[in-house]
PDB file of C-alpha atoms in Angstrom:
ATOM      1  CA  UNK B   1       0.000   0.000   0.000  1.00  0.00           C
ATOM      2  CA  UNK B   2       1.458   3.318  -1.066  1.00  0.00           C
ATOM      3  CA  UNK B   3      -0.175   5.830   1.236  1.00  0.00           C
ATOM      4  CA  UNK B   4       0.808   9.440   1.589  1.00  0.00           C
ATOM      5  CA  UNK B   5       0.241  10.097   5.274  1.00  0.00           C
ATOM      6  CA  UNK B   6       1.590  13.639   5.414  1.00  0.00           C
ATOM      7  CA  UNK B   7       0.004  15.183   2.358  1.00  0.00           C
ATOM      8  CA  UNK B   8      -3.259  17.007   2.010  1.00  0.00           C
ATOM      9  CA  UNK B   9      -4.779  13.800   0.679  1.00  0.00           C
ATOM     10  CA  UNK B  10      -4.068  10.159   1.389  1.00  0.00           C
ATOM     11  CA  UNK B  11      -4.861   7.777  -1.422  1.00  0.00           C
ATOM     12  CA  UNK B  12      -3.905   4.400  -2.812  1.00  0.00           C
ATOM     13  CA  UNK B  13      -2.302   4.317  -6.231  1.00  0.00           C
ATOM     14  CA  UNK B  14      -2.131   7.161  -8.700  1.00  0.00           C
ATOM     15  CA  UNK B  15      -4.277  10.248  -8.718  1.00  0.00           C
ATOM     16  CA  UNK B  16      -6.095  11.542 -11.762  1.00  0.00           C
ATOM     17  CA  UNK B  17      -7.802  14.876 -11.384  1.00  0.00           C
ATOM     18  CA  UNK B  18      -8.126  14.631  -7.619  1.00  0.00           C
ATOM     19  CA  UNK B  19      -9.729  11.185  -7.674  1.00  0.00           C
ATOM     20  CA  UNK B  20      -7.990   8.113  -6.318  1.00  0.00           C
ATOM     21  CA  UNK B  21      -7.599   5.312  -8.824  1.00  0.00           C
ATOM     22  CA  UNK B  22      -6.016   1.885  -8.661  1.00  0.00           C
ATOM     23  CA  UNK B  23      -2.646   1.512 -10.312  1.00  0.00           C
ATOM     24  CA  UNK B  24      -2.815  -0.091 -13.750  1.00  0.00           C
ATOM     25  CA  UNK B  25      -1.278  -3.521 -13.389  1.00  0.00           C
ATOM     26  CA  UNK B  26      -1.017  -4.042 -17.131  1.00  0.00           C
ATOM     27  CA  UNK B  27       1.228  -1.124 -17.873  1.00  0.00           C
ATOM     28  CA  UNK B  28       4.472  -0.220 -16.196  1.00  0.00           C
ATOM     29  CA  UNK B  29       4.273  -3.092 -13.722  1.00  0.00           C
ATOM     30  CA  UNK B  30       4.970  -6.696 -14.566  1.00  0.00           C
ATOM     31  CA  UNK B  31       2.328  -9.189 -13.543  1.00  0.00           C
ATOM     32  CA  UNK B  32       2.141 -12.962 -13.768  1.00  0.00           C
ATOM     33  CA  UNK B  33      -0.759 -14.178 -15.847  1.00  0.00           C
ATOM     34  CA  UNK B  34      -2.457 -17.525 -15.513  1.00  0.00           C
ATOM     35  CA  UNK B  35      -2.738 -19.575 -18.719  1.00  0.00           C
ATOM     36  CA  UNK B  36      -6.097 -19.028 -20.348  1.00  0.00           C
ATOM     37  CA  UNK B  37      -6.968 -22.709 -20.006  1.00  0.00           C
ATOM     38  CA  UNK B  38      -6.528 -22.674 -16.257  1.00  0.00           C
ATOM     39  CA  UNK B  39      -9.594 -22.081 -14.153  1.00  0.00           C
ATOM     40  CA  UNK B  40      -9.186 -19.501 -11.424  1.00  0.00           C
ATOM     41  CA  UNK B  41     -11.529 -18.666  -8.610  1.00  0.00           C
ATOM     42  CA  UNK B  42     -11.987 -15.005  -7.798  1.00  0.00           C
ATOM     43  CA  UNK B  43     -11.709 -14.223  -4.116  1.00  0.00           C
ATOM     44  CA  UNK B  44     -14.861 -13.228  -2.343  1.00  0.00           C
ATOM     45  CA  UNK B  45     -15.162  -9.437  -2.272  1.00  0.00           C
ATOM     46  CA  UNK B  46     -14.508  -7.971   1.128  1.00  0.00           C
ATOM     47  CA  UNK B  47     -17.536  -6.619   2.906  1.00  0.00           C
ATOM     48  CA  UNK B  48     -17.398  -2.853   3.279  1.00  0.00           C
ATOM     49  CA  UNK B  49     -16.346  -1.677   6.716  1.00  0.00           C
ATOM     50  CA  UNK B  50     -19.286   0.094   8.376  1.00  0.00           C
ATOM     51  CA  UNK B  51     -18.589   3.752   9.009  1.00  0.00           C
ATOM     52  CA  UNK B  52     -19.770   3.301  12.600  1.00  0.00           C
ATOM     53  CA  UNK B  53     -16.554   1.365  13.222  1.00  0.00           C
ATOM     54  CA  UNK B  54     -14.292   3.946  11.577  1.00  0.00           C
ATOM     55  CA  UNK B  55     -15.893   6.898  13.374  1.00  0.00           C
ATOM     56  CA  UNK B  56     -16.642   5.777  16.905  1.00  0.00           C
ATOM     57  CA  UNK B  57     -19.218   7.639  18.953  1.00  0.00           C
ATOM     58  CA  UNK B  58     -20.355   7.577  22.545  1.00  0.00           C
ATOM     59  CA  UNK B  59     -22.031  10.016  24.895  1.00  0.00           C
ATOM     60  CA  UNK B  60     -20.961   9.896  28.516  1.00  0.00           C
ATOM     61  CA  UNK B  61     -23.386  10.260  31.450  1.00  0.00           C
ATOM     62  CA  UNK B  62     -22.167  13.814  32.041  1.00  0.00           C
ATOM     63  CA  UNK B  63     -23.244  14.852  28.541  1.00  0.00           C
ATOM     64  CA  UNK B  64     -19.992  14.729  26.585  1.00  0.00           C
ATOM     65  CA  UNK B  65     -20.176  13.458  22.996  1.00  0.00           C
ATOM     66  CA  UNK B  66     -16.911  11.706  22.056  1.00  0.00           C
ATOM     67  CA  UNK B  67     -16.263  11.455  18.298  1.00  0.00           C
ATOM     68  CA  UNK B  68     -13.229   9.287  17.523  1.00  0.00           C
ATOM     69  CA  UNK B  69     -11.655   8.737  14.104  1.00  0.00           C
ATOM     70  CA  UNK B  70     -10.690   5.071  14.020  1.00  0.00           C
ATOM     71  CA  UNK B  71      -8.579   4.155  10.998  1.00  0.00           C
ATOM     72  CA  UNK B  72      -5.166   3.983  12.662  1.00  0.00           C
ATOM     73  CA  UNK B  73      -3.700   1.926   9.820  1.00  0.00           C
ATOM     74  CA  UNK B  74      -4.304   4.956   7.545  1.00  0.00           C
ATOM     75  CA  UNK B  75      -3.193   7.547  10.128  1.00  0.00           C
ATOM     76  CA  UNK B  76      -6.918   8.431  10.207  1.00  0.00           C
ATOM     77  CA  UNK B  77      -6.971   9.979   6.761  1.00  0.00           C
ATOM     78  CA  UNK B  78     -10.643  10.839   6.529  1.00  0.00           C
ATOM     79  CA  UNK B  79     -12.854   9.260   3.873  1.00  0.00           C
ATOM     80  CA  UNK B  80     -16.012  10.683   2.318  1.00  0.00           C
ATOM     81  CA  UNK B  81     -18.179   8.463   4.521  1.00  0.00           C
ATOM     82  CA  UNK B  82     -16.289   9.416   7.670  1.00  0.00           C
ATOM     83  CA  UNK B  83     -16.608  13.095   6.845  1.00  0.00           C
ATOM     84  CA  UNK B  84     -20.364  12.785   6.445  1.00  0.00           C
ATOM     85  CA  UNK B  85     -20.691  10.910   9.731  1.00  0.00           C
ATOM     86  CA  UNK B  86     -18.662  13.509  11.638  1.00  0.00           C
ATOM     87  CA  UNK B  87     -20.812  16.294  10.161  1.00  0.00           C
ATOM     88  CA  UNK B  88     -23.986  14.427  11.139  1.00  0.00           C
ATOM     89  CA  UNK B  89     -22.732  13.764  14.685  1.00  0.00           C
ATOM     90  CA  UNK B  90     -21.861  17.432  15.194  1.00  0.00           C
ATOM     91  CA  UNK B  91     -25.298  18.468  13.952  1.00  0.00           C
ATOM     92  CA  UNK B  92     -26.891  15.940  16.289  1.00  0.00           C
ATOM     93  CA  UNK B  93     -24.855  17.309  19.202  1.00  0.00           C
ATOM     94  CA  UNK B  94     -26.177  20.794  18.469  1.00  0.00           C
ATOM     95  CA  UNK B  95     -29.771  19.597  18.554  1.00  0.00           C
ATOM     96  CA  UNK B  96     -29.540  17.240  21.538  1.00  0.00           C
ATOM     97  CA  UNK B  97     -30.125  19.010  24.881  1.00  0.00           C
ATOM     98  CA  UNK B  98     -28.481  16.071  26.648  1.00  0.00           C
ATOM     99  CA  UNK B  99     -25.171  16.841  24.935  1.00  0.00           C
ATOM    100  CA  UNK B 100     -23.290  19.673  26.617  1.00  0.00           C
ATOM    101  CA  UNK B 101     -19.802  19.369  25.037  1.00  0.00           C
ATOM    102  CA  UNK B 102     -17.981  17.494  22.256  1.00  0.00           C
ATOM    103  CA  UNK B 103     -14.515  15.925  22.100  1.00  0.00           C
ATOM    104  CA  UNK B 104     -12.998  15.157  18.702  1.00  0.00           C
ATOM    105  CA  UNK B 105     -10.058  12.760  18.811  1.00  0.00           C
ATOM    106  CA  UNK B 106      -8.574   9.685  17.092  1.00  0.00           C
ATOM    107  CA  UNK B 107      -6.889   6.344  17.686  1.00  0.00           C
ATOM    108  CA  UNK B 108      -3.325   5.303  16.919  1.00  0.00           C
ATOM    109  CA  UNK B 109      -0.394   7.534  15.975  1.00  0.00           C
ATOM    110  CA  UNK B 110      -2.308   9.970  13.790  1.00  0.00           C
ATOM    111  CA  UNK B 111      -5.072  12.460  14.503  1.00  0.00           C
ATOM    112  CA  UNK B 112      -5.893  12.911  10.806  1.00  0.00           C
ATOM    113  CA  UNK B 113      -3.376  12.684   7.963  1.00  0.00           C
ATOM    114  CA  UNK B 114      -5.577  14.491   5.456  1.00  0.00           C
ATOM    115  CA  UNK B 115      -8.392  13.503   3.127  1.00  0.00           C
ATOM    116  CA  UNK B 116      -8.571   9.964   1.792  1.00  0.00           C
ATOM    117  CA  UNK B 117     -10.307  10.143  -1.571  1.00  0.00           C
ATOM    118  CA  UNK B 118     -11.168   6.462  -1.683  1.00  0.00           C
ATOM    119  CA  UNK B 119     -14.864   5.839  -1.273  1.00  0.00           C
ATOM    120  CA  UNK B 120     -15.906   9.168  -2.737  1.00  0.00           C
ATOM    121  CA  UNK B 121     -18.799   8.972  -5.193  1.00  0.00           C
ATOM    122  CA  UNK B 122     -17.463   8.078  -8.637  1.00  0.00           C
ATOM    123  CA  UNK B 123     -17.568  10.714 -11.332  1.00  0.00           C
ATOM    124  CA  UNK B 124     -20.074   9.836 -14.039  1.00  0.00           C
ATOM    125  CA  UNK B 125     -18.701  12.300 -16.566  1.00  0.00           C
ATOM    126  CA  UNK B 126     -15.638  14.285 -17.503  1.00  0.00           C
ATOM    127  CA  UNK B 127     -14.748  16.950 -14.974  1.00  0.00           C
ATOM    128  CA  UNK B 128     -15.969  20.404 -15.955  1.00  0.00           C
ATOM    129  CA  UNK B 129     -15.111  23.919 -14.769  1.00  0.00           C
ATOM    130  CA  UNK B 130     -16.805  24.476 -11.420  1.00  0.00           C
ATOM    131  CA  UNK B 131     -16.665  20.832 -10.329  1.00  0.00           C
ATOM    132  CA  UNK B 132     -13.609  21.252  -8.100  1.00  0.00           C
ATOM    133  CA  UNK B 133     -14.956  24.364  -6.377  1.00  0.00           C
ATOM    134  CA  UNK B 134     -18.265  22.582  -5.780  1.00  0.00           C
ATOM    135  CA  UNK B 135     -16.461  19.562  -4.348  1.00  0.00           C
ATOM    136  CA  UNK B 136     -14.536  21.774  -1.925  1.00  0.00           C
ATOM    137  CA  UNK B 137     -17.652  23.663  -0.857  1.00  0.00           C
ATOM    138  CA  UNK B 138     -19.653  20.497  -0.253  1.00  0.00           C
ATOM    139  CA  UNK B 139     -16.733  18.550   1.227  1.00  0.00           C
ATOM    140  CA  UNK B 140     -13.843  20.034   3.178  1.00  0.00           C
ATOM    141  CA  UNK B 141     -15.569  23.343   3.834  1.00  0.00           C
ATOM    142  CA  UNK B 142     -18.720  21.652   5.156  1.00  0.00           C
ATOM    143  CA  UNK B 143     -16.621  19.620   7.579  1.00  0.00           C
ATOM    144  CA  UNK B 144     -14.862  22.680   9.004  1.00  0.00           C
ATOM    145  CA  UNK B 145     -18.114  24.671   9.084  1.00  0.00           C
ATOM    146  CA  UNK B 146     -19.764  21.856  11.050  1.00  0.00           C
ATOM    147  CA  UNK B 147     -17.184  22.320  13.814  1.00  0.00           C
ATOM    148  CA  UNK B 148     -17.361  26.118  13.770  1.00  0.00           C
ATOM    149  CA  UNK B 149     -21.170  26.126  13.736  1.00  0.00           C
ATOM    150  CA  UNK B 150     -21.700  23.409  16.352  1.00  0.00           C
ATOM    151  CA  UNK B 151     -23.774  24.903  19.159  1.00  0.00           C
ATOM    152  CA  UNK B 152     -21.779  23.002  21.759  1.00  0.00           C
ATOM    153  CA  UNK B 153     -18.118  23.658  22.612  1.00  0.00           C
ATOM    154  CA  UNK B 154     -15.801  21.323  20.702  1.00  0.00           C
ATOM    155  CA  UNK B 155     -12.438  20.194  22.086  1.00  0.00           C
ATOM    156  CA  UNK B 156      -9.800  18.681  19.809  1.00  0.00           C
ATOM    157  CA  UNK B 157      -7.667  16.071  21.570  1.00  0.00           C
ATOM    158  CA  UNK B 158      -4.843  15.750  19.045  1.00  0.00           C
ATOM    159  CA  UNK B 159      -3.124  12.438  19.669  1.00  0.00           C
ATOM    160  CA  UNK B 160      -0.723  12.467  16.702  1.00  0.00           C
ATOM    161  CA  UNK B 161      -0.018  13.917  13.275  1.00  0.00           C
ATOM    162  CA  UNK B 162      -2.582  16.414  12.006  1.00  0.00           C
ATOM    163  CA  UNK B 163      -1.840  17.217   8.373  1.00  0.00           C
ATOM    164  CA  UNK B 164      -3.695  19.103   5.660  1.00  0.00           C
ATOM    165  CA  UNK B 165      -7.428  19.085   6.329  1.00  0.00           C
ATOM    166  CA  UNK B 166      -6.616  17.178   9.534  1.00  0.00           C
ATOM    167  CA  UNK B 167      -4.751  20.207  10.882  1.00  0.00           C
ATOM    168  CA  UNK B 168      -7.631  22.489   9.917  1.00  0.00           C
ATOM    169  CA  UNK B 169     -10.085  20.143  11.629  1.00  0.00           C
ATOM    170  CA  UNK B 170      -8.150  20.637  14.866  1.00  0.00           C
ATOM    171  CA  UNK B 171      -7.726  24.406  14.437  1.00  0.00           C
ATOM    172  CA  UNK B 172     -11.479  24.840  13.875  1.00  0.00           C
ATOM    173  CA  UNK B 173     -12.222  23.441  17.330  1.00  0.00           C
ATOM    174  CA  UNK B 174     -12.882  25.822  20.210  1.00  0.00           C
ATOM    175  CA  UNK B 175     -10.101  24.411  22.373  1.00  0.00           C
ATOM    176  CA  UNK B 176      -7.101  22.341  21.248  1.00  0.00           C
ATOM    177  CA  UNK B 177      -5.253  19.886  23.473  1.00  0.00           C
ATOM    178  CA  UNK B 178      -2.270  18.016  22.046  1.00  0.00           C
ATOM    179  CA  UNK B 179      -0.053  15.116  23.002  1.00  0.00           C
ATOM    180  CA  UNK B 180       3.571  16.181  23.180  1.00  0.00           C
ATOM    181  CA  UNK B 181       4.290  13.773  20.310  1.00  0.00           C
ATOM    182  CA  UNK B 182       1.737  15.396  17.990  1.00  0.00           C
ATOM    183  CA  UNK B 183       2.707  17.561  15.040  1.00  0.00           C
ATOM    184  CA  UNK B 184       0.849  19.836  12.654  1.00  0.00           C
ATOM    185  CA  UNK B 185       1.638  20.068   8.952  1.00  0.00           C
ATOM    186  CA  UNK B 186       0.270  22.495   6.359  1.00  0.00           C
ATOM    187  CA  UNK B 187       1.089  19.895   3.750  1.00  0.00           C
ATOM    188  CA  UNK B 188      -0.701  21.326   0.721  1.00  0.00           C
ATOM    189  CA  UNK B 189       2.331  23.161  -0.670  1.00  0.00           C
ATOM    190  CA  UNK B 190       4.281  19.886  -0.676  1.00  0.00           C
ATOM    191  CA  UNK B 191       1.894  18.631  -3.353  1.00  0.00           C
ATOM    192  CA  UNK B 192       1.559  21.911  -5.242  1.00  0.00           C
ATOM    193  CA  UNK B 193      -1.934  22.514  -3.852  1.00  0.00           C
ATOM    194  CA  UNK B 194      -3.783  25.501  -2.428  1.00  0.00           C
ATOM    195  CA  UNK B 195      -4.928  24.960   1.196  1.00  0.00           C
ATOM    196  CA  UNK B 196      -8.559  23.969   1.551  1.00  0.00           C
ATOM    197  CA  UNK B 197     -10.894  23.401   4.458  1.00  0.00           C
ATOM    198  CA  UNK B 198     -10.768  27.047   5.479  1.00  0.00           C
ATOM    199  CA  UNK B 199      -7.080  27.035   6.357  1.00  0.00           C
ATOM    200  CA  UNK B 200      -6.351  30.461   4.884  1.00  0.00           C
ATOM    201  CA  UNK B 201      -9.291  31.795   6.901  1.00  0.00           C
ATOM    202  CA  UNK B 202      -8.459  30.082  10.195  1.00  0.00           C
ATOM    203  CA  UNK B 203      -4.695  30.454  10.552  1.00  0.00           C
ATOM    204  CA  UNK B 204      -4.300  34.230  10.098  1.00  0.00           C
ATOM    205  CA  UNK B 205      -6.993  34.762  12.729  1.00  0.00           C
ATOM    206  CA  UNK B 206      -5.256  32.437  15.150  1.00  0.00           C
ATOM    207  CA  UNK B 207      -1.595  33.375  14.693  1.00  0.00           C
ATOM    208  CA  UNK B 208      -1.474  36.360  12.308  1.00  0.00           C
ATOM    209  CA  UNK B 209      -0.801  36.492   8.566  1.00  0.00           C
ATOM    210  CA  UNK B 210       3.006  36.263   8.675  1.00  0.00           C
ATOM    211  CA  UNK B 211       3.144  33.086  10.749  1.00  0.00           C
ATOM    212  CA  UNK B 212       0.274  31.606   8.720  1.00  0.00           C
ATOM    213  CA  UNK B 213       2.169  32.251   5.495  1.00  0.00           C
ATOM    214  CA  UNK B 214       5.323  30.706   6.922  1.00  0.00           C
ATOM    215  CA  UNK B 215       3.490  27.487   7.728  1.00  0.00           C
ATOM    216  CA  UNK B 216       1.615  27.397   4.412  1.00  0.00           C
ATOM    217  CA  UNK B 217       4.494  28.461   2.142  1.00  0.00           C
ATOM    218  CA  UNK B 218       7.021  25.953   3.510  1.00  0.00           C
ATOM    219  CA  UNK B 219       4.856  23.082   4.758  1.00  0.00           C
ATOM    220  CA  UNK B 220       7.245  22.333   7.620  1.00  0.00           C
ATOM    221  CA  UNK B 221       6.097  20.112  10.470  1.00  0.00           C
ATOM    222  CA  UNK B 222       5.240  22.066  13.613  1.00  0.00           C
ATOM    223  CA  UNK B 223       5.742  20.304  16.933  1.00  0.00           C
ATOM    224  CA  UNK B 224       3.031  20.396  19.569  1.00  0.00           C
ATOM    225  CA  UNK B 225       5.266  22.508  21.820  1.00  0.00           C
ATOM    226  CA  UNK B 226       5.820  25.082  19.061  1.00  0.00           C
ATOM    227  CA  UNK B 227       2.107  25.041  18.203  1.00  0.00           C
ATOM    228  CA  UNK B 228       1.335  25.886  21.827  1.00  0.00           C
ATOM    229  CA  UNK B 229       4.000  28.605  21.862  1.00  0.00           C
ATOM    230  CA  UNK B 230       2.482  30.446  18.888  1.00  0.00           C
ATOM    231  CA  UNK B 231      -1.117  30.010  20.017  1.00  0.00           C
ATOM    232  CA  UNK B 232      -2.477  27.146  17.907  1.00  0.00           C
ATOM    233  CA  UNK B 233      -2.741  24.797  20.896  1.00  0.00           C
ATOM    234  CA  UNK B 234      -4.117  25.531  24.368  1.00  0.00           C
ATOM    235  CA  UNK B 235      -2.189  22.823  26.247  1.00  0.00           C
ATOM    236  CA  UNK B 236       0.440  20.221  25.439  1.00  0.00           C
ATOM    237  CA  UNK B 237       0.674  17.183  27.709  1.00  0.00           C
ATOM    238  CA  UNK B 238       2.341  13.757  27.664  1.00  0.00           C
ATOM    239  CA  UNK B 239       0.434  11.406  25.367  1.00  0.00           C
ATOM    240  CA  UNK B 240      -0.669   9.205  28.272  1.00  0.00           C
ATOM    241  CA  UNK B 241      -2.394  12.196  29.907  1.00  0.00           C
ATOM    242  CA  UNK B 242      -4.254  13.513  26.852  1.00  0.00           C
ATOM    243  CA  UNK B 243      -7.489  11.567  27.283  1.00  0.00           C
ATOM    244  CA  UNK B 244      -7.788  12.443  30.965  1.00  0.00           C
ATOM    245  CA  UNK B 245      -7.245  16.155  30.335  1.00  0.00           C
ATOM    246  CA  UNK B 246      -9.783  16.162  27.488  1.00  0.00           C
ATOM    247  CA  UNK B 247     -12.318  14.442  29.748  1.00  0.00           C
ATOM    248  CA  UNK B 248     -11.634  16.952  32.534  1.00  0.00           C
ATOM    249  CA  UNK B 249     -12.059  20.000  30.298  1.00  0.00           C
ATOM    250  CA  UNK B 250     -15.116  18.563  28.564  1.00  0.00           C
ATOM    251  CA  UNK B 251     -16.645  17.710  31.936  1.00  0.00           C
ATOM    252  CA  UNK B 252     -16.173  21.287  33.131  1.00  0.00           C
ATOM    253  CA  UNK B 253     -17.833  22.599  29.970  1.00  0.00           C
ATOM    254  CA  UNK B 254     -20.672  20.088  30.310  1.00  0.00           C
ATOM    255  CA  UNK B 255     -21.457  21.478  33.762  1.00  0.00           C
ATOM    256  CA  UNK B 256     -21.584  25.035  32.456  1.00  0.00           C
ATOM    257  CA  UNK B 257     -24.365  27.239  31.065  1.00  0.00           C
ATOM    258  CA  UNK B 258     -24.556  25.644  27.625  1.00  0.00           C
ATOM    259  CA  UNK B 259     -26.548  28.338  25.820  1.00  0.00           C
ATOM    260  CA  UNK B 260     -24.343  31.108  27.200  1.00  0.00           C
ATOM    261  CA  UNK B 261     -21.263  29.228  25.994  1.00  0.00           C
ATOM    262  CA  UNK B 262     -22.853  28.711  22.556  1.00  0.00           C
ATOM    263  CA  UNK B 263     -23.640  32.406  22.206  1.00  0.00           C
ATOM    264  CA  UNK B 264     -20.142  33.322  23.401  1.00  0.00           C
ATOM    265  CA  UNK B 265     -18.659  30.978  20.795  1.00  0.00           C
ATOM    266  CA  UNK B 266     -20.679  32.655  18.074  1.00  0.00           C
ATOM    267  CA  UNK B 267     -19.638  36.150  19.188  1.00  0.00           C
ATOM    268  CA  UNK B 268     -15.941  35.238  19.293  1.00  0.00           C
ATOM    269  CA  UNK B 269     -16.011  33.423  15.934  1.00  0.00           C
ATOM    270  CA  UNK B 270     -17.670  36.425  14.301  1.00  0.00           C
ATOM    271  CA  UNK B 271     -15.561  39.064  16.040  1.00  0.00           C
ATOM    272  CA  UNK B 272     -12.670  39.193  13.570  1.00  0.00           C
ATOM    273  CA  UNK B 273     -14.893  39.624  10.537  1.00  0.00           C
ATOM    274  CA  UNK B 274     -17.238  42.304  11.846  1.00  0.00           C
ATOM    275  CA  UNK B 275     -16.859  45.995  12.643  1.00  0.00           C
ATOM    276  CA  UNK B 276     -17.446  47.415  16.123  1.00  0.00           C
ATOM    277  CA  UNK B 277     -21.040  48.456  15.516  1.00  0.00           C
ATOM    278  CA  UNK B 278     -21.952  45.005  14.201  1.00  0.00           C
ATOM    279  CA  UNK B 279     -20.123  43.279  17.048  1.00  0.00           C
ATOM    280  CA  UNK B 280     -21.809  45.438  19.690  1.00  0.00           C
ATOM    281  CA  UNK B 281     -25.233  44.807  18.148  1.00  0.00           C
ATOM    282  CA  UNK B 282     -24.569  41.053  18.110  1.00  0.00           C
ATOM    283  CA  UNK B 283     -23.457  41.194  21.735  1.00  0.00           C
ATOM    284  CA  UNK B 284     -26.650  42.992  22.791  1.00  0.00           C
ATOM    285  CA  UNK B 285     -28.781  40.482  20.892  1.00  0.00           C
ATOM    286  CA  UNK B 286     -26.926  37.579  22.498  1.00  0.00           C
ATOM    287  CA  UNK B 287     -27.518  39.059  25.931  1.00  0.00           C
ATOM    288  CA  UNK B 288     -31.216  39.436  25.168  1.00  0.00           C
ATOM    289  CA  UNK B 289     -31.494  35.821  24.056  1.00  0.00           C
ATOM    290  CA  UNK B 290     -29.466  34.435  26.934  1.00  0.00           C
ATOM    291  CA  UNK B 291     -31.486  36.229  29.604  1.00  0.00           C
ATOM    292  CA  UNK B 292     -34.504  34.123  28.619  1.00  0.00           C
ATOM    293  CA  UNK B 293     -32.704  30.909  29.662  1.00  0.00           C
ATOM    294  CA  UNK B 294     -33.152  29.067  32.927  1.00  0.00           C
ATOM    295  CA  UNK B 295     -29.374  28.930  33.396  1.00  0.00           C
ATOM    296  CA  UNK B 296     -29.026  32.727  33.307  1.00  0.00           C
ATOM    297  CA  UNK B 297     -31.609  33.065  36.058  1.00  0.00           C
ATOM    298  CA  UNK B 298     -29.892  30.298  38.010  1.00  0.00           C
ATOM    299  CA  UNK B 299     -26.544  32.030  37.690  1.00  0.00           C
ATOM    300  CA  UNK B 300     -27.871  35.311  39.064  1.00  0.00           C
ATOM    301  CA  UNK B 301     -29.858  33.583  41.828  1.00  0.00           C
ATOM    302  CA  UNK B 302     -26.875  31.500  42.935  1.00  0.00           C
ATOM    303  CA  UNK B 303     -24.753  34.644  43.168  1.00  0.00           C
ATOM    304  CA  UNK B 304     -27.327  36.429  45.302  1.00  0.00           C
ATOM    305  CA  UNK B 305     -27.837  33.350  47.473  1.00  0.00           C
ATOM    306  CA  UNK B 306     -24.076  32.688  47.723  1.00  0.00           C
ATOM    307  CA  UNK B 307     -24.218  29.096  46.490  1.00  0.00           C
ATOM    308  CA  UNK B 308     -22.772  27.065  43.635  1.00  0.00           C
ATOM    309  CA  UNK B 309     -24.970  27.283  40.525  1.00  0.00           C
ATOM    310  CA  UNK B 310     -26.542  24.147  39.082  1.00  0.00           C
ATOM    311  CA  UNK B 311     -26.740  24.631  35.330  1.00  0.00           C
ATOM    312  CA  UNK B 312     -28.956  22.373  33.242  1.00  0.00           C
ATOM    313  CA  UNK B 313     -27.929  23.506  29.768  1.00  0.00           C
ATOM    314  CA  UNK B 314     -31.034  25.469  28.825  1.00  0.00           C
TER     315      UNK B 314
END
């Protein structure tokens, strides 16, 4: 298997126009052929692996939705089916009052090595102008938007390499925790590609345009410690401690005033693209909405009564 685990895409075989294809075994590669008179038995086709086993999901009693990429043999390069499941799980988390926080993580040595184009719907015609832009809008950009638009706080627990769209998936999260062995790679330039998945939108807002350009122009691997130093990561911890810290942070969020946190997330995400008048108007509207919630009343009452608030998420 010839898998590119540090590029923007991870595929088997050659690529033609952004679509993964199997390598032609009749040209350029010698193959042994059975005599025509010999009868051969074709192996039984392998059953497709259900996406529920490659994107694990569980919700803990304290209201934390854990979404885990589970293709460690592929460094968790994300397939079309996995992408759609992650988007659906994030949408479900937004709508479920029992979910108060989300953790996005992975198994094995990689967090997400990029996009794996295998399993994408086959093209039924020659590619035309506009097809690539549409694919990006409906694919990578939808995935990143699902994280940014999730109404619950999302924590990335980055256990290993996050490259290409995998790095952007982490950077889109509200809080980023990383194992000290993790690394982040803006790998697109290594393959002569323009960054997708909102990278050119996210990075300048997180670390400024000059540092963003440095990462995107050179494609050098960034260690977890350096990512924390420049502000891409909130905390770096030994790999063995990552899961416990993610559970602790998610548990604290799950006990908080969920609607207030959701409105705060929206205000912060919009702050760098709006002028002061727009931002102030959005803040006033958010305050108006939040003051209708039970949790806001509980917060004020607990302060007056000098007790610990008991937030219910609504």
